[in-house]
PDB file of C-alpha atoms in Angstrom:
ATOM      1  CA  UNK S   1      62.693 270.355 117.563  1.00  0.00           C
ATOM      2  CA  UNK S   2      62.708 268.370 114.361  1.00  0.00           C
ATOM      3  CA  UNK S   3      63.811 270.388 111.383  1.00  0.00           C
ATOM      4  CA  UNK S   4      62.355 269.424 108.000  1.00  0.00           C
ATOM      5  CA  UNK S   5      64.729 268.517 105.221  1.00  0.00           C
ATOM      6  CA  UNK S   6      65.165 271.254 102.640  1.00  0.00           C
ATOM      7  CA  UNK S   7      63.718 270.623  99.201  1.00  0.00           C
ATOM      8  CA  UNK S   8      66.505 269.239  97.056  1.00  0.00           C
ATOM      9  CA  UNK S   9      64.547 269.833  93.851  1.00  0.00           C
ATOM     10  CA  UNK S  10      62.630 273.095  93.555  1.00  0.00           C
ATOM     11  CA  UNK S  11      59.011 273.262  92.484  1.00  0.00           C
ATOM     12  CA  UNK S  12      60.108 275.459  89.579  1.00  0.00           C
ATOM     13  CA  UNK S  13      62.487 272.765  88.317  1.00  0.00           C
ATOM     14  CA  UNK S  14      59.808 270.091  88.620  1.00  0.00           C
ATOM     15  CA  UNK S  15      57.295 272.239  86.743  1.00  0.00           C
ATOM     16  CA  UNK S  16      59.783 272.993  83.945  1.00  0.00           C
ATOM     17  CA  UNK S  17      60.647 269.314  83.399  1.00  0.00           C
ATOM     18  CA  UNK S  18      57.017 268.236  83.708  1.00  0.00           C
ATOM     19  CA  UNK S  19      55.988 270.831  81.119  1.00  0.00           C
ATOM     20  CA  UNK S  20      58.551 269.530  78.651  1.00  0.00           C
ATOM     21  CA  UNK S  21      57.399 265.951  79.227  1.00  0.00           C
ATOM     22  CA  UNK S  22      53.727 266.823  78.764  1.00  0.00           C
ATOM     23  CA  UNK S  23      54.392 268.839  75.607  1.00  0.00           C
ATOM     24  CA  UNK S  24      56.561 266.110  74.091  1.00  0.00           C
ATOM     25  CA  UNK S  25      54.509 263.060  75.096  1.00  0.00           C
ATOM     26  CA  UNK S  26      51.045 264.371  75.870  1.00  0.00           C
ATOM     27  CA  UNK S  27      48.870 264.160  78.932  1.00  0.00           C
ATOM     28  CA  UNK S  28      48.915 260.368  79.002  1.00  0.00           C
ATOM     29  CA  UNK S  29      52.502 260.232  80.264  1.00  0.00           C
ATOM     30  CA  UNK S  30      52.541 258.752  83.743  1.00  0.00           C
ATOM     31  CA  UNK S  31      53.571 260.607  86.870  1.00  0.00           C
ATOM     32  CA  UNK S  32      56.123 257.853  87.457  1.00  0.00           C
ATOM     33  CA  UNK S  33      57.772 258.555  84.080  1.00  0.00           C
ATOM     34  CA  UNK S  34      57.926 262.266  84.829  1.00  0.00           C
ATOM     35  CA  UNK S  35      59.346 261.580  88.277  1.00  0.00           C
ATOM     36  CA  UNK S  36      62.102 259.423  86.763  1.00  0.00           C
ATOM     37  CA  UNK S  37      62.927 262.211  84.318  1.00  0.00           C
ATOM     38  CA  UNK S  38      63.258 264.649  87.218  1.00  0.00           C
ATOM     39  CA  UNK S  39      65.050 262.232  89.516  1.00  0.00           C
ATOM     40  CA  UNK S  40      62.465 262.117  92.302  1.00  0.00           C
ATOM     41  CA  UNK S  41      59.782 259.658  93.381  1.00  0.00           C
ATOM     42  CA  UNK S  42      56.245 260.017  92.049  1.00  0.00           C
ATOM     43  CA  UNK S  43      55.193 260.348  95.697  1.00  0.00           C
ATOM     44  CA  UNK S  44      57.191 263.574  95.796  1.00  0.00           C
ATOM     45  CA  UNK S  45      55.160 264.914  92.883  1.00  0.00           C
ATOM     46  CA  UNK S  46      51.883 264.125  94.619  1.00  0.00           C
ATOM     47  CA  UNK S  47      53.127 265.608  97.902  1.00  0.00           C
ATOM     48  CA  UNK S  48      54.013 268.853  96.123  1.00  0.00           C
ATOM     49  CA  UNK S  49      51.092 269.159  93.686  1.00  0.00           C
ATOM     50  CA  UNK S  50      48.364 266.936  95.124  1.00  0.00           C
ATOM     51  CA  UNK S  51      47.655 264.910  91.994  1.00  0.00           C
ATOM     52  CA  UNK S  52      48.739 264.438  88.409  1.00  0.00           C
ATOM     53  CA  UNK S  53      46.096 266.970  87.365  1.00  0.00           C
ATOM     54  CA  UNK S  54      47.521 269.430  89.868  1.00  0.00           C
ATOM     55  CA  UNK S  55      50.948 268.963  88.301  1.00  0.00           C
ATOM     56  CA  UNK S  56      49.503 269.405  84.808  1.00  0.00           C
ATOM     57  CA  UNK S  57      47.775 272.637  85.785  1.00  0.00           C
ATOM     58  CA  UNK S  58      50.969 273.976  87.359  1.00  0.00           C
ATOM     59  CA  UNK S  59      53.038 273.032  84.305  1.00  0.00           C
ATOM     60  CA  UNK S  60      50.621 273.867  81.497  1.00  0.00           C
ATOM     61  CA  UNK S  61      48.128 276.403  82.862  1.00  0.00           C
ATOM     62  CA  UNK S  62      48.334 280.171  83.000  1.00  0.00           C
ATOM     63  CA  UNK S  63      51.370 281.248  85.050  1.00  0.00           C
ATOM     64  CA  UNK S  64      50.941 282.900  88.425  1.00  0.00           C
ATOM     65  CA  UNK S  65      53.468 285.531  87.401  1.00  0.00           C
ATOM     66  CA  UNK S  66      54.081 287.000  83.951  1.00  0.00           C
ATOM     67  CA  UNK S  67      57.643 288.265  83.672  1.00  0.00           C
ATOM     68  CA  UNK S  68      56.954 291.055  81.202  1.00  0.00           C
ATOM     69  CA  UNK S  69      54.483 292.838  83.480  1.00  0.00           C
ATOM     70  CA  UNK S  70      57.467 294.385  85.264  1.00  0.00           C
ATOM     71  CA  UNK S  71      58.828 295.706  81.967  1.00  0.00           C
ATOM     72  CA  UNK S  72      55.520 297.378  81.176  1.00  0.00           C
ATOM     73  CA  UNK S  73      55.264 298.921  84.628  1.00  0.00           C
ATOM     74  CA  UNK S  74      58.499 300.908  84.218  1.00  0.00           C
ATOM     75  CA  UNK S  75      57.974 301.982  80.612  1.00  0.00           C
ATOM     76  CA  UNK S  76      57.886 303.441  78.128  1.00  0.00           C
ATOM     77  CA  UNK S  77      61.553 304.385  77.924  1.00  0.00           C
ATOM     78  CA  UNK S  78      63.339 306.871  75.663  1.00  0.00           C
ATOM     79  CA  UNK S  79      63.657 304.665  72.590  1.00  0.00           C
ATOM     80  CA  UNK S  80      61.373 305.243  69.579  1.00  0.00           C
ATOM     81  CA  UNK S  81      57.876 304.245  70.680  1.00  0.00           C
ATOM     82  CA  UNK S  82      57.225 302.157  67.574  1.00  0.00           C
ATOM     83  CA  UNK S  83      60.331 300.091  68.332  1.00  0.00           C
ATOM     84  CA  UNK S  84      59.086 299.539  71.882  1.00  0.00           C
ATOM     85  CA  UNK S  85      55.636 298.505  70.652  1.00  0.00           C
ATOM     86  CA  UNK S  86      57.133 295.868  68.377  1.00  0.00           C
ATOM     87  CA  UNK S  87      59.363 294.585  71.181  1.00  0.00           C
ATOM     88  CA  UNK S  88      56.473 294.332  73.638  1.00  0.00           C
ATOM     89  CA  UNK S  89      54.204 292.720  71.066  1.00  0.00           C
ATOM     90  CA  UNK S  90      56.856 290.101  70.196  1.00  0.00           C
ATOM     91  CA  UNK S  91      57.175 289.220  73.880  1.00  0.00           C
ATOM     92  CA  UNK S  92      53.404 288.911  74.260  1.00  0.00           C
ATOM     93  CA  UNK S  93      53.126 286.847  71.070  1.00  0.00           C
ATOM     94  CA  UNK S  94      55.687 284.353  72.406  1.00  0.00           C
ATOM     95  CA  UNK S  95      53.756 284.213  75.685  1.00  0.00           C
ATOM     96  CA  UNK S  96      50.516 283.354  73.884  1.00  0.00           C
ATOM     97  CA  UNK S  97      52.245 280.661  71.809  1.00  0.00           C
ATOM     98  CA  UNK S  98      53.524 278.986  74.983  1.00  0.00           C
ATOM     99  CA  UNK S  99      50.141 279.377  76.674  1.00  0.00           C
ATOM    100  CA  UNK S 100      48.254 277.747  73.814  1.00  0.00           C
ATOM    101  CA  UNK S 101      50.714 274.873  73.669  1.00  0.00           C
ATOM    102  CA  UNK S 102      49.930 274.070  77.294  1.00  0.00           C
ATOM    103  CA  UNK S 103      46.177 274.592  76.978  1.00  0.00           C
ATOM    104  CA  UNK S 104      46.057 272.225  74.004  1.00  0.00           C
ATOM    105  CA  UNK S 105      47.467 269.378  76.091  1.00  0.00           C
ATOM    106  CA  UNK S 106      45.156 270.166  79.009  1.00  0.00           C
ATOM    107  CA  UNK S 107      42.063 270.172  76.815  1.00  0.00           C
ATOM    108  CA  UNK S 108      43.115 266.980  75.034  1.00  0.00           C
ATOM    109  CA  UNK S 109      43.419 265.396  78.478  1.00  0.00           C
ATOM    110  CA  UNK S 110      39.831 266.324  79.325  1.00  0.00           C
ATOM    111  CA  UNK S 111      40.662 269.033  81.851  1.00  0.00           C
ATOM    112  CA  UNK S 112      37.948 271.685  81.740  1.00  0.00           C
ATOM    113  CA  UNK S 113      39.077 275.255  81.187  1.00  0.00           C
ATOM    114  CA  UNK S 114      37.309 276.404  84.368  1.00  0.00           C
ATOM    115  CA  UNK S 115      39.846 274.341  86.326  1.00  0.00           C
ATOM    116  CA  UNK S 116      42.542 276.748  85.134  1.00  0.00           C
ATOM    117  CA  UNK S 117      41.282 279.597  87.307  1.00  0.00           C
ATOM    118  CA  UNK S 118      39.490 277.801  90.115  1.00  0.00           C
ATOM    119  CA  UNK S 119      39.899 279.466  93.498  1.00  0.00           C
ATOM    120  CA  UNK S 120      41.544 282.558  92.018  1.00  0.00           C
ATOM    121  CA  UNK S 121      40.255 286.125  92.080  1.00  0.00           C
ATOM    122  CA  UNK S 122      39.875 286.960  88.358  1.00  0.00           C
ATOM    123  CA  UNK S 123      40.783 290.601  88.985  1.00  0.00           C
ATOM    124  CA  UNK S 124      44.097 289.601  90.589  1.00  0.00           C
ATOM    125  CA  UNK S 125      45.024 286.888  88.102  1.00  0.00           C
ATOM    126  CA  UNK S 126      48.238 287.292  86.112  1.00  0.00           C
ATOM    127  CA  UNK S 127      46.381 287.803  82.781  1.00  0.00           C
ATOM    128  CA  UNK S 128      44.217 290.554  84.329  1.00  0.00           C
ATOM    129  CA  UNK S 129      47.289 292.261  85.783  1.00  0.00           C
ATOM    130  CA  UNK S 130      49.027 292.003  82.408  1.00  0.00           C
ATOM    131  CA  UNK S 131      46.082 293.674  80.668  1.00  0.00           C
ATOM    132  CA  UNK S 132      46.082 296.504  83.197  1.00  0.00           C
ATOM    133  CA  UNK S 133      49.847 296.931  82.855  1.00  0.00           C
ATOM    134  CA  UNK S 134      49.607 297.182  79.058  1.00  0.00           C
ATOM    135  CA  UNK S 135      46.688 299.623  79.272  1.00  0.00           C
ATOM    136  CA  UNK S 136      48.596 301.811  81.735  1.00  0.00           C
ATOM    137  CA  UNK S 137      51.763 301.641  79.588  1.00  0.00           C
ATOM    138  CA  UNK S 138      49.756 302.899  76.614  1.00  0.00           C
ATOM    139  CA  UNK S 139      48.229 305.624  78.797  1.00  0.00           C
ATOM    140  CA  UNK S 140      51.653 306.861  79.885  1.00  0.00           C
ATOM    141  CA  UNK S 141      52.873 306.862  76.281  1.00  0.00           C
ATOM    142  CA  UNK S 142      49.870 309.014  75.365  1.00  0.00           C
ATOM    143  CA  UNK S 143      50.513 311.419  78.239  1.00  0.00           C
ATOM    144  CA  UNK S 144      54.119 311.778  77.039  1.00  0.00           C
ATOM    145  CA  UNK S 145      52.915 312.603  73.524  1.00  0.00           C
ATOM    146  CA  UNK S 146      54.401 309.406  72.083  1.00  0.00           C
ATOM    147  CA  UNK S 147      51.054 307.963  70.978  1.00  0.00           C
ATOM    148  CA  UNK S 148      47.868 309.616  69.771  1.00  0.00           C
ATOM    149  CA  UNK S 149      44.997 309.965  72.205  1.00  0.00           C
ATOM    150  CA  UNK S 150      42.513 307.106  71.995  1.00  0.00           C
ATOM    151  CA  UNK S 151      40.874 304.675  74.405  1.00  0.00           C
ATOM    152  CA  UNK S 152      43.892 302.904  75.928  1.00  0.00           C
ATOM    153  CA  UNK S 153      41.815 299.879  76.942  1.00  0.00           C
ATOM    154  CA  UNK S 154      40.481 299.444  73.413  1.00  0.00           C
ATOM    155  CA  UNK S 155      43.992 299.664  71.963  1.00  0.00           C
ATOM    156  CA  UNK S 156      45.321 297.166  74.525  1.00  0.00           C
ATOM    157  CA  UNK S 157      42.420 294.789  73.799  1.00  0.00           C
ATOM    158  CA  UNK S 158      42.982 295.114  70.058  1.00  0.00           C
ATOM    159  CA  UNK S 159      46.687 294.355  70.295  1.00  0.00           C
ATOM    160  CA  UNK S 160      46.201 291.434  72.681  1.00  0.00           C
ATOM    161  CA  UNK S 161      43.340 290.083  70.574  1.00  0.00           C
ATOM    162  CA  UNK S 162      45.383 290.073  67.379  1.00  0.00           C
ATOM    163  CA  UNK S 163      48.363 288.398  69.053  1.00  0.00           C
ATOM    164  CA  UNK S 164      46.184 285.833  70.826  1.00  0.00           C
ATOM    165  CA  UNK S 165      44.365 285.014  67.588  1.00  0.00           C
ATOM    166  CA  UNK S 166      47.690 284.437  65.836  1.00  0.00           C
ATOM    167  CA  UNK S 167      48.687 281.824  68.423  1.00  0.00           C
ATOM    168  CA  UNK S 168      45.227 280.219  68.307  1.00  0.00           C
ATOM    169  CA  UNK S 169      45.185 280.125  64.496  1.00  0.00           C
ATOM    170  CA  UNK S 170      48.629 278.543  64.396  1.00  0.00           C
ATOM    171  CA  UNK S 171      47.318 275.702  66.573  1.00  0.00           C
ATOM    172  CA  UNK S 172      44.082 275.271  64.621  1.00  0.00           C
ATOM    173  CA  UNK S 173      45.885 275.312  61.270  1.00  0.00           C
ATOM    174  CA  UNK S 174      48.511 272.853  62.440  1.00  0.00           C
ATOM    175  CA  UNK S 175      51.364 275.357  62.389  1.00  0.00           C
ATOM    176  CA  UNK S 176      52.419 275.630  66.053  1.00  0.00           C
ATOM    177  CA  UNK S 177      55.852 276.908  66.888  1.00  0.00           C
ATOM    178  CA  UNK S 178      56.399 278.961  63.733  1.00  0.00           C
ATOM    179  CA  UNK S 179      59.913 280.335  63.469  1.00  0.00           C
ATOM    180  CA  UNK S 180      60.845 283.441  65.417  1.00  0.00           C
ATOM    181  CA  UNK S 181      61.654 285.534  62.342  1.00  0.00           C
ATOM    182  CA  UNK S 182      58.195 284.876  60.866  1.00  0.00           C
ATOM    183  CA  UNK S 183      56.523 285.773  64.152  1.00  0.00           C
ATOM    184  CA  UNK S 184      58.505 289.008  64.443  1.00  0.00           C
ATOM    185  CA  UNK S 185      57.577 289.992  60.876  1.00  0.00           C
ATOM    186  CA  UNK S 186      53.924 289.354  61.678  1.00  0.00           C
ATOM    187  CA  UNK S 187      54.115 291.508  64.802  1.00  0.00           C
ATOM    188  CA  UNK S 188      55.847 294.310  62.893  1.00  0.00           C
ATOM    189  CA  UNK S 189      53.092 294.123  60.256  1.00  0.00           C
ATOM    190  CA  UNK S 190      50.432 294.381  62.977  1.00  0.00           C
ATOM    191  CA  UNK S 191      52.050 297.512  64.419  1.00  0.00           C
ATOM    192  CA  UNK S 192      52.353 298.970  60.908  1.00  0.00           C
ATOM    193  CA  UNK S 193      48.636 298.357  60.380  1.00  0.00           C
ATOM    194  CA  UNK S 194      47.759 300.114  63.648  1.00  0.00           C
ATOM    195  CA  UNK S 195      50.347 302.866  63.354  1.00  0.00           C
ATOM    196  CA  UNK S 196      48.365 305.387  61.287  1.00  0.00           C
ATOM    197  CA  UNK S 197      45.716 305.415  63.986  1.00  0.00           C
ATOM    198  CA  UNK S 198      48.021 305.694  66.994  1.00  0.00           C
ATOM    199  CA  UNK S 199      51.067 307.672  65.890  1.00  0.00           C
ATOM    200  CA  UNK S 200      51.413 311.043  67.592  1.00  0.00           C
ATOM    201  CA  UNK S 201      50.147 314.064  65.713  1.00  0.00           C
ATOM    202  CA  UNK S 202      53.083 316.325  64.712  1.00  0.00           C
TER     203      UNK S 202
END
């Protein structure tokens, strides 16, 4: 029986290099140039991802897995809840910044946004799972008396909406990739603004 050769370059490595190339040089960069950067043939890229658009969607679209979902699923922990909210919000803000950077290149390349989720069950998509995880995290914090009772879905939507709008506004206003300290101050200010409505009643 003929045994296939193992992949010498992982899909994850290809996607990471391709993402950097697309972000630095735009969607017009050729598959051949990306392949040279990775050290594979452009045929390899097409074999793995089907087309240049397939590679772009893999590199710049919404991820299949969102790493911070796991953190939400095991929390909250014993640290001050406000500190945890700021930490989570900073992580989500960075996620939205990276997401918008990729979407900007896709849209500039004429790739319709409906191509980002084609063939995927919306309820099982990573963004939907992330929203549920945040809502459930808030619910557990409320049950533990760490946050005031309110509609957990509304609070999750509010927080995500503010953080998403920040990333979107940065792109629209020509200020992408603002420094980390500025972003963290903004997130802390958002939590401060919400805090009077969600802090636990003594």
